[in-house]
Amino acid sequence: MTIHAANPTTDDERDAWHLHESGLSWAQVGREIGCTESAARAFAVAYQQRTDAAADEAQISLF
């Protein structure tokens, strides 16, 4: 099992999100990327928060 540092790479975050979106359970995602189920979930949440924030910044205000 791979031990991840406190600041995970964005690849782990992106991979966790994509794997879960493709239908894998959090336990399966964790096994796939080499971490715990809760770490996989945290990676995916971090990825979604970061990409949502980037999209919000790029959004043109209509009003």
PDB file with SEQRES, HELIX, SHEET and CRYST1 records, atoms N, CA, C and O in Angstrom:
SEQRES   1 A   63  MET THR ILE HIS ALA ALA ASN PRO THR THR ASP ASP GLU          
SEQRES   2 A   63  ARG ASP ALA TRP HIS LEU HIS GLU SER GLY LEU SER TRP          
SEQRES   3 A   63  ALA GLN VAL GLY ARG GLU ILE GLY CYS THR GLU SER ALA          
SEQRES   4 A   63  ALA ARG ALA PHE ALA VAL ALA TYR GLN GLN ARG THR ASP          
SEQRES   5 A   63  ALA ALA ALA ASP GLU ALA GLN ILE SER LEU PHE                  
HELIX    1 AA1 THR A   10  GLU A   21  1                                  12    
HELIX    2 AA2 TRP A   26  ILE A   33  1                                   8    
HELIX    3 AA3 GLU A   37  ALA A   58  1                                  22    
CRYST1    1.000    1.000    1.000  90.00  90.00  90.00 P 1           1          
ATOM      1  N   MET A   1       0.843  -1.171   0.000  1.00  0.00           N  
ATOM      2  CA  MET A   1       0.000   0.000   0.000  1.00  0.00           C  
ATOM      3  C   MET A   1       0.891   1.236   0.000  1.00  0.00           C  
ATOM      4  O   MET A   1       1.877   1.310   0.733  1.00  0.00           O  
ATOM      5  N   THR A   2       0.527   2.200  -0.831  1.00  0.00           N  
ATOM      6  CA  THR A   2       1.247   3.460  -0.911  1.00  0.00           C  
ATOM      7  C   THR A   2       0.751   4.391   0.179  1.00  0.00           C  
ATOM      8  O   THR A   2      -0.455   4.516   0.394  1.00  0.00           O  
ATOM      9  N   ILE A   3       1.676   5.047   0.868  1.00  0.00           N  
ATOM     10  CA  ILE A   3       1.308   6.041   1.875  1.00  0.00           C  
ATOM     11  C   ILE A   3       1.439   7.406   1.206  1.00  0.00           C  
ATOM     12  O   ILE A   3       2.479   7.742   0.639  1.00  0.00           O  
ATOM     13  N   HIS A   4       0.373   8.174   1.283  1.00  0.00           N  
ATOM     14  CA  HIS A   4       0.362   9.486   0.650  1.00  0.00           C  
ATOM     15  C   HIS A   4       0.656  10.567   1.684  1.00  0.00           C  
ATOM     16  O   HIS A   4       0.262  10.471   2.847  1.00  0.00           O  
ATOM     17  N   ALA A   5       1.354  11.589   1.229  1.00  0.00           N  
ATOM     18  CA  ALA A   5       1.679  12.731   2.081  1.00  0.00           C  
ATOM     19  C   ALA A   5       0.427  13.558   2.354  1.00  0.00           C  
ATOM     20  O   ALA A   5      -0.621  13.343   1.746  1.00  0.00           O  
ATOM     21  N   ALA A   6       0.555  14.499   3.273  1.00  0.00           N  
ATOM     22  CA  ALA A   6      -0.569  15.353   3.646  1.00  0.00           C  
ATOM     23  C   ALA A   6      -1.081  16.158   2.458  1.00  0.00           C  
ATOM     24  O   ALA A   6      -2.270  16.474   2.398  1.00  0.00           O  
ATOM     25  N   ASN A   7      -0.214  16.493   1.521  1.00  0.00           N  
ATOM     26  CA  ASN A   7      -0.612  17.225   0.321  1.00  0.00           C  
ATOM     27  C   ASN A   7      -0.559  16.273  -0.870  1.00  0.00           C  
ATOM     28  O   ASN A   7       0.487  16.129  -1.503  1.00  0.00           O  
ATOM     29  N   PRO A   8      -1.681  15.624  -1.179  1.00  0.00           N  
ATOM     30  CA  PRO A   8      -1.678  14.647  -2.262  1.00  0.00           C  
ATOM     31  C   PRO A   8      -1.466  15.311  -3.612  1.00  0.00           C  
ATOM     32  O   PRO A   8      -1.732  16.499  -3.790  1.00  0.00           O  
ATOM     33  N   THR A   9      -0.983  14.524  -4.553  1.00  0.00           N  
ATOM     34  CA  THR A   9      -0.816  15.075  -5.890  1.00  0.00           C  
ATOM     35  C   THR A   9      -2.179  15.250  -6.535  1.00  0.00           C  
ATOM     36  O   THR A   9      -3.138  14.561  -6.187  1.00  0.00           O  
ATOM     37  N   THR A  10      -2.253  16.159  -7.457  1.00  0.00           N  
ATOM     38  CA  THR A  10      -3.517  16.381  -8.141  1.00  0.00           C  
ATOM     39  C   THR A  10      -3.907  15.161  -8.963  1.00  0.00           C  
ATOM     40  O   THR A  10      -5.091  14.948  -9.224  1.00  0.00           O  
ATOM     41  N   ASP A  11      -2.921  14.348  -9.379  1.00  0.00           N  
ATOM     42  CA  ASP A  11      -3.240  13.126 -10.117  1.00  0.00           C  
ATOM     43  C   ASP A  11      -4.078  12.185  -9.264  1.00  0.00           C  
ATOM     44  O   ASP A  11      -5.058  11.624  -9.753  1.00  0.00           O  
ATOM     45  N   ASP A  12      -3.712  12.002  -7.997  1.00  0.00           N  
ATOM     46  CA  ASP A  12      -4.496  11.150  -7.109  1.00  0.00           C  
ATOM     47  C   ASP A  12      -5.905  11.707  -6.938  1.00  0.00           C  
ATOM     48  O   ASP A  12      -6.878  10.954  -6.942  1.00  0.00           O  
ATOM     49  N   GLU A  13      -6.013  12.996  -6.791  1.00  0.00           N  
ATOM     50  CA  GLU A  13      -7.325  13.623  -6.619  1.00  0.00           C  
ATOM     51  C   GLU A  13      -8.181  13.408  -7.860  1.00  0.00           C  
ATOM     52  O   GLU A  13      -9.335  12.987  -7.771  1.00  0.00           O  
ATOM     53  N   ARG A  14      -7.599  13.701  -9.013  1.00  0.00           N  
ATOM     54  CA  ARG A  14      -8.331  13.541 -10.279  1.00  0.00           C  
ATOM     55  C   ARG A  14      -8.692  12.078 -10.510  1.00  0.00           C  
ATOM     56  O   ARG A  14      -9.825  11.765 -10.878  1.00  0.00           O  
ATOM     57  N   ASP A  15      -7.734  11.186 -10.296  1.00  0.00           N  
ATOM     58  CA  ASP A  15      -7.992   9.760 -10.512  1.00  0.00           C  
ATOM     59  C   ASP A  15      -9.097   9.247  -9.596  1.00  0.00           C  
ATOM     60  O   ASP A  15      -9.963   8.491 -10.035  1.00  0.00           O  
ATOM     61  N   ALA A  16      -9.074   9.650  -8.335  1.00  0.00           N  
ATOM     62  CA  ALA A  16     -10.104   9.212  -7.395  1.00  0.00           C  
ATOM     63  C   ALA A  16     -11.476   9.678  -7.862  1.00  0.00           C  
ATOM     64  O   ALA A  16     -12.434   8.904  -7.845  1.00  0.00           O  
ATOM     65  N   TRP A  17     -11.576  10.920  -8.275  1.00  0.00           N  
ATOM     66  CA  TRP A  17     -12.862  11.452  -8.728  1.00  0.00           C  
ATOM     67  C   TRP A  17     -13.357  10.701  -9.958  1.00  0.00           C  
ATOM     68  O   TRP A  17     -14.512  10.277 -10.010  1.00  0.00           O  
ATOM     69  N   HIS A  18     -12.479  10.536 -10.948  1.00  0.00           N  
ATOM     70  CA  HIS A  18     -12.877   9.864 -12.186  1.00  0.00           C  
ATOM     71  C   HIS A  18     -13.243   8.398 -11.962  1.00  0.00           C  
ATOM     72  O   HIS A  18     -14.215   7.907 -12.536  1.00  0.00           O  
ATOM     73  N   LEU A  19     -12.481   7.707 -11.142  1.00  0.00           N  
ATOM     74  CA  LEU A  19     -12.786   6.299 -10.876  1.00  0.00           C  
ATOM     75  C   LEU A  19     -14.141   6.145 -10.196  1.00  0.00           C  
ATOM     76  O   LEU A  19     -14.918   5.251 -10.532  1.00  0.00           O  
ATOM     77  N   HIS A  20     -14.418   7.029  -9.232  1.00  0.00           N  
ATOM     78  CA  HIS A  20     -15.706   6.941  -8.552  1.00  0.00           C  
ATOM     79  C   HIS A  20     -16.846   7.291  -9.511  1.00  0.00           C  
ATOM     80  O   HIS A  20     -17.889   6.638  -9.495  1.00  0.00           O  
ATOM     81  N   GLU A  21     -16.654   8.306 -10.335  1.00  0.00           N  
ATOM     82  CA  GLU A  21     -17.666   8.692 -11.315  1.00  0.00           C  
ATOM     83  C   GLU A  21     -17.921   7.577 -12.332  1.00  0.00           C  
ATOM     84  O   GLU A  21     -19.012   7.477 -12.893  1.00  0.00           O  
ATOM     85  N   SER A  22     -16.901   6.736 -12.566  1.00  0.00           N  
ATOM     86  CA  SER A  22     -17.066   5.638 -13.524  1.00  0.00           C  
ATOM     87  C   SER A  22     -17.821   4.459 -12.917  1.00  0.00           C  
ATOM     88  O   SER A  22     -18.121   3.489 -13.613  1.00  0.00           O  
ATOM     89  N   GLY A  23     -18.129   4.540 -11.613  1.00  0.00           N  
ATOM     90  CA  GLY A  23     -18.948   3.508 -10.998  1.00  0.00           C  
ATOM     91  C   GLY A  23     -18.285   2.686  -9.911  1.00  0.00           C  
ATOM     92  O   GLY A  23     -18.939   1.843  -9.296  1.00  0.00           O  
ATOM     93  N   LEU A  24     -17.005   2.908  -9.659  1.00  0.00           N  
ATOM     94  CA  LEU A  24     -16.328   2.156  -8.600  1.00  0.00           C  
ATOM     95  C   LEU A  24     -16.755   2.665  -7.231  1.00  0.00           C  
ATOM     96  O   LEU A  24     -17.042   3.849  -7.059  1.00  0.00           O  
ATOM     97  N   SER A  25     -16.794   1.768  -6.268  1.00  0.00           N  
ATOM     98  CA  SER A  25     -17.077   2.175  -4.889  1.00  0.00           C  
ATOM     99  C   SER A  25     -15.847   2.878  -4.335  1.00  0.00           C  
ATOM    100  O   SER A  25     -14.764   2.799  -4.915  1.00  0.00           O  
ATOM    101  N   TRP A  26     -16.018   3.567  -3.207  1.00  0.00           N  
ATOM    102  CA  TRP A  26     -14.874   4.243  -2.593  1.00  0.00           C  
ATOM    103  C   TRP A  26     -13.803   3.238  -2.180  1.00  0.00           C  
ATOM    104  O   TRP A  26     -12.611   3.530  -2.275  1.00  0.00           O  
ATOM    105  N   ALA A  27     -14.216   2.064  -1.724  1.00  0.00           N  
ATOM    106  CA  ALA A  27     -13.248   1.025  -1.352  1.00  0.00           C  
ATOM    107  C   ALA A  27     -12.452   0.575  -2.582  1.00  0.00           C  
ATOM    108  O   ALA A  27     -11.238   0.390  -2.503  1.00  0.00           O  
ATOM    109  N   GLN A  28     -13.130   0.403  -3.704  1.00  0.00           N  
ATOM    110  CA  GLN A  28     -12.449   0.007  -4.932  1.00  0.00           C  
ATOM    111  C   GLN A  28     -11.504   1.100  -5.421  1.00  0.00           C  
ATOM    112  O   GLN A  28     -10.398   0.813  -5.880  1.00  0.00           O  
ATOM    113  N   VAL A  29     -11.940   2.341  -5.322  1.00  0.00           N  
ATOM    114  CA  VAL A  29     -11.090   3.467  -5.720  1.00  0.00           C  
ATOM    115  C   VAL A  29      -9.828   3.480  -4.868  1.00  0.00           C  
ATOM    116  O   VAL A  29      -8.723   3.639  -5.386  1.00  0.00           O  
ATOM    117  N   GLY A  30      -9.995   3.313  -3.561  1.00  0.00           N  
ATOM    118  CA  GLY A  30      -8.835   3.284  -2.668  1.00  0.00           C  
ATOM    119  C   GLY A  30      -7.853   2.201  -3.043  1.00  0.00           C  
ATOM    120  O   GLY A  30      -6.645   2.438  -3.081  1.00  0.00           O  
ATOM    121  N   ARG A  31      -8.359   1.013  -3.322  1.00  0.00           N  
ATOM    122  CA  ARG A  31      -7.466  -0.083  -3.728  1.00  0.00           C  
ATOM    123  C   ARG A  31      -6.773   0.245  -5.045  1.00  0.00           C  
ATOM    124  O   ARG A  31      -5.589  -0.045  -5.218  1.00  0.00           O  
ATOM    125  N   GLU A  32      -7.498   0.839  -5.957  1.00  0.00           N  
ATOM    126  CA  GLU A  32      -6.949   1.155  -7.281  1.00  0.00           C  
ATOM    127  C   GLU A  32      -5.795   2.159  -7.202  1.00  0.00           C  
ATOM    128  O   GLU A  32      -4.788   2.001  -7.893  1.00  0.00           O  
ATOM    129  N   ILE A  33      -5.936   3.182  -6.368  1.00  0.00           N  
ATOM    130  CA  ILE A  33      -4.878   4.205  -6.310  1.00  0.00           C  
ATOM    131  C   ILE A  33      -3.937   4.005  -5.129  1.00  0.00           C  
ATOM    132  O   ILE A  33      -2.990   4.772  -4.954  1.00  0.00           O  
ATOM    133  N   GLY A  34      -4.191   2.978  -4.314  1.00  0.00           N  
ATOM    134  CA  GLY A  34      -3.257   2.621  -3.252  1.00  0.00           C  
ATOM    135  C   GLY A  34      -3.385   3.438  -1.985  1.00  0.00           C  
ATOM    136  O   GLY A  34      -2.384   3.865  -1.410  1.00  0.00           O  
ATOM    137  N   CYS A  35      -4.615   3.658  -1.548  1.00  0.00           N  
ATOM    138  CA  CYS A  35      -4.837   4.404  -0.314  1.00  0.00           C  
ATOM    139  C   CYS A  35      -6.081   3.855   0.381  1.00  0.00           C  
ATOM    140  O   CYS A  35      -6.698   2.903  -0.097  1.00  0.00           O  
ATOM    141  N   THR A  36      -6.441   4.452   1.495  1.00  0.00           N  
ATOM    142  CA  THR A  36      -7.647   4.028   2.200  1.00  0.00           C  
ATOM    143  C   THR A  36      -8.884   4.569   1.497  1.00  0.00           C  
ATOM    144  O   THR A  36      -8.811   5.483   0.676  1.00  0.00           O  
ATOM    145  N   GLU A  37     -10.009   3.982   1.841  1.00  0.00           N  
ATOM    146  CA  GLU A  37     -11.288   4.428   1.299  1.00  0.00           C  
ATOM    147  C   GLU A  37     -11.543   5.897   1.638  1.00  0.00           C  
ATOM    148  O   GLU A  37     -11.970   6.672   0.782  1.00  0.00           O  
ATOM    149  N   SER A  38     -11.278   6.273   2.888  1.00  0.00           N  
ATOM    150  CA  SER A  38     -11.534   7.668   3.294  1.00  0.00           C  
ATOM    151  C   SER A  38     -10.577   8.633   2.609  1.00  0.00           C  
ATOM    152  O   SER A  38     -10.960   9.762   2.300  1.00  0.00           O  
ATOM    153  N   ALA A  39      -9.346   8.213   2.368  1.00  0.00           N  
ATOM    154  CA  ALA A  39      -8.405   9.079   1.649  1.00  0.00           C  
ATOM    155  C   ALA A  39      -8.859   9.261   0.200  1.00  0.00           C  
ATOM    156  O   ALA A  39      -8.768  10.362  -0.343  1.00  0.00           O  
ATOM    157  N   ALA A  40      -9.343   8.194  -0.425  1.00  0.00           N  
ATOM    158  CA  ALA A  40      -9.840   8.290  -1.805  1.00  0.00           C  
ATOM    159  C   ALA A  40     -10.988   9.279  -1.886  1.00  0.00           C  
ATOM    160  O   ALA A  40     -11.054  10.097  -2.803  1.00  0.00           O  
ATOM    161  N   ARG A  41     -11.891   9.197  -0.916  1.00  0.00           N  
ATOM    162  CA  ARG A  41     -13.028  10.120  -0.883  1.00  0.00           C  
ATOM    163  C   ARG A  41     -12.538  11.559  -0.691  1.00  0.00           C  
ATOM    164  O   ARG A  41     -13.035  12.476  -1.345  1.00  0.00           O  
ATOM    165  N   ALA A  42     -11.578  11.754   0.192  1.00  0.00           N  
ATOM    166  CA  ALA A  42     -11.032  13.096   0.440  1.00  0.00           C  
ATOM    167  C   ALA A  42     -10.332  13.640  -0.803  1.00  0.00           C  
ATOM    168  O   ALA A  42     -10.441  14.828  -1.110  1.00  0.00           O  
ATOM    169  N   PHE A  43      -9.613  12.772  -1.519  1.00  0.00           N  
ATOM    170  CA  PHE A  43      -8.962  13.199  -2.757  1.00  0.00           C  
ATOM    171  C   PHE A  43     -10.008  13.695  -3.758  1.00  0.00           C  
ATOM    172  O   PHE A  43      -9.835  14.746  -4.374  1.00  0.00           O  
ATOM    173  N   ALA A  44     -11.089  12.934  -3.915  1.00  0.00           N  
ATOM    174  CA  ALA A  44     -12.127  13.295  -4.880  1.00  0.00           C  
ATOM    175  C   ALA A  44     -12.820  14.598  -4.497  1.00  0.00           C  
ATOM    176  O   ALA A  44     -13.112  15.426  -5.359  1.00  0.00           O  
ATOM    177  N   VAL A  45     -13.079  14.777  -3.212  1.00  0.00           N  
ATOM    178  CA  VAL A  45     -13.703  16.020  -2.741  1.00  0.00           C  
ATOM    179  C   VAL A  45     -12.786  17.205  -3.026  1.00  0.00           C  
ATOM    180  O   VAL A  45     -13.248  18.250  -3.482  1.00  0.00           O  
ATOM    181  N   ALA A  46     -11.501  17.048  -2.762  1.00  0.00           N  
ATOM    182  CA  ALA A  46     -10.543  18.129  -3.022  1.00  0.00           C  
ATOM    183  C   ALA A  46     -10.503  18.469  -4.512  1.00  0.00           C  
ATOM    184  O   ALA A  46     -10.450  19.640  -4.889  1.00  0.00           O  
ATOM    185  N   TYR A  47     -10.528  17.451  -5.341  1.00  0.00           N  
ATOM    186  CA  TYR A  47     -10.523  17.668  -6.788  1.00  0.00           C  
ATOM    187  C   TYR A  47     -11.767  18.431  -7.227  1.00  0.00           C  
ATOM    188  O   TYR A  47     -11.677  19.392  -7.992  1.00  0.00           O  
ATOM    189  N   GLN A  48     -12.920  18.001  -6.742  1.00  0.00           N  
ATOM    190  CA  GLN A  48     -14.169  18.665  -7.128  1.00  0.00           C  
ATOM    191  C   GLN A  48     -14.203  20.108  -6.631  1.00  0.00           C  
ATOM    192  O   GLN A  48     -14.640  20.997  -7.362  1.00  0.00           O  
ATOM    193  N   GLN A  49     -13.756  20.352  -5.418  1.00  0.00           N  
ATOM    194  CA  GLN A  49     -13.738  21.721  -4.894  1.00  0.00           C  
ATOM    195  C   GLN A  49     -12.810  22.600  -5.719  1.00  0.00           C  
ATOM    196  O   GLN A  49     -13.152  23.737  -6.046  1.00  0.00           O  
ATOM    197  N   ARG A  50     -11.631  22.073  -6.058  1.00  0.00           N  
ATOM    198  CA  ARG A  50     -10.664  22.855  -6.827  1.00  0.00           C  
ATOM    199  C   ARG A  50     -11.190  23.153  -8.225  1.00  0.00           C  
ATOM    200  O   ARG A  50     -11.067  24.283  -8.698  1.00  0.00           O  
ATOM    201  N   THR A  51     -11.772  22.163  -8.893  1.00  0.00           N  
ATOM    202  CA  THR A  51     -12.251  22.391 -10.249  1.00  0.00           C  
ATOM    203  C   THR A  51     -13.503  23.271 -10.264  1.00  0.00           C  
ATOM    204  O   THR A  51     -13.690  24.065 -11.186  1.00  0.00           O  
ATOM    205  N   ASP A  52     -14.349  23.136  -9.259  1.00  0.00           N  
ATOM    206  CA  ASP A  52     -15.520  24.015  -9.162  1.00  0.00           C  
ATOM    207  C   ASP A  52     -15.087  25.466  -8.947  1.00  0.00           C  
ATOM    208  O   ASP A  52     -15.650  26.381  -9.547  1.00  0.00           O  
ATOM    209  N   ALA A  53     -14.088  25.671  -8.091  1.00  0.00           N  
ATOM    210  CA  ALA A  53     -13.594  27.027  -7.835  1.00  0.00           C  
ATOM    211  C   ALA A  53     -12.983  27.622  -9.101  1.00  0.00           C  
ATOM    212  O   ALA A  53     -13.183  28.801  -9.392  1.00  0.00           O  
ATOM    213  N   ALA A  54     -12.243  26.813  -9.851  1.00  0.00           N  
ATOM    214  CA  ALA A  54     -11.640  27.300 -11.098  1.00  0.00           C  
ATOM    215  C   ALA A  54     -12.728  27.654 -12.117  1.00  0.00           C  
ATOM    216  O   ALA A  54     -12.611  28.648 -12.833  1.00  0.00           O  
ATOM    217  N   ALA A  55     -13.774  26.849 -12.179  1.00  0.00           N  
ATOM    218  CA  ALA A  55     -14.879  27.143 -13.096  1.00  0.00           C  
ATOM    219  C   ALA A  55     -15.606  28.419 -12.696  1.00  0.00           C  
ATOM    220  O   ALA A  55     -15.999  29.214 -13.550  1.00  0.00           O  
ATOM    221  N   ASP A  56     -15.780  28.608 -11.393  1.00  0.00           N  
ATOM    222  CA  ASP A  56     -16.433  29.832 -10.912  1.00  0.00           C  
ATOM    223  C   ASP A  56     -15.631  31.068 -11.278  1.00  0.00           C  
ATOM    224  O   ASP A  56     -16.201  32.099 -11.636  1.00  0.00           O  
ATOM    225  N   GLU A  57     -14.317  30.971 -11.190  1.00  0.00           N  
ATOM    226  CA  GLU A  57     -13.459  32.108 -11.540  1.00  0.00           C  
ATOM    227  C   GLU A  57     -13.505  32.411 -13.024  1.00  0.00           C  
ATOM    228  O   GLU A  57     -13.403  33.569 -13.429  1.00  0.00           O  
ATOM    229  N   ALA A  58     -13.658  31.374 -13.838  1.00  0.00           N  
ATOM    230  CA  ALA A  58     -13.655  31.542 -15.288  1.00  0.00           C  
ATOM    231  C   ALA A  58     -15.026  31.967 -15.821  1.00  0.00           C  
ATOM    232  O   ALA A  58     -15.136  32.408 -16.965  1.00  0.00           O  
ATOM    233  N   GLN A  59     -16.053  31.838 -15.011  1.00  0.00           N  
ATOM    234  CA  GLN A  59     -17.413  32.145 -15.449  1.00  0.00           C  
ATOM    235  C   GLN A  59     -17.584  33.642 -15.678  1.00  0.00           C  
ATOM    236  O   GLN A  59     -17.176  34.456 -14.850  1.00  0.00           O  
ATOM    237  N   ILE A  60     -18.172  33.985 -16.774  1.00  0.00           N  
ATOM    238  CA  ILE A  60     -18.463  35.388 -17.086  1.00  0.00           C  
ATOM    239  C   ILE A  60     -19.783  35.758 -16.420  1.00  0.00           C  
ATOM    240  O   ILE A  60     -20.775  35.040 -16.542  1.00  0.00           O  
ATOM    241  N   SER A  61     -19.782  36.870 -15.726  1.00  0.00           N  
ATOM    242  CA  SER A  61     -21.012  37.327 -15.058  1.00  0.00           C  
ATOM    243  C   SER A  61     -21.979  37.879 -16.111  1.00  0.00           C  
ATOM    244  O   SER A  61     -21.597  38.680 -16.963  1.00  0.00           O  
ATOM    245  N   LEU A  62     -23.209  37.445 -16.036  1.00  0.00           N  
ATOM    246  CA  LEU A  62     -24.210  37.918 -16.985  1.00  0.00           C  
ATOM    247  C   LEU A  62     -24.916  39.177 -16.512  1.00  0.00           C  
ATOM    248  O   LEU A  62     -25.567  39.862 -17.300  1.00  0.00           O  
ATOM    249  N   PHE A  63     -24.787  39.480 -15.233  1.00  0.00           N  
ATOM    250  CA  PHE A  63     -25.470  40.653 -14.693  1.00  0.00           C  
ATOM    251  C   PHE A  63     -24.528  41.527 -13.930  1.00  0.00           C  
ATOM    252  O   PHE A  63     -24.936  42.563 -13.405  1.00  0.00           O  
TER     253      PHE A  63                                                      
END                                                                             
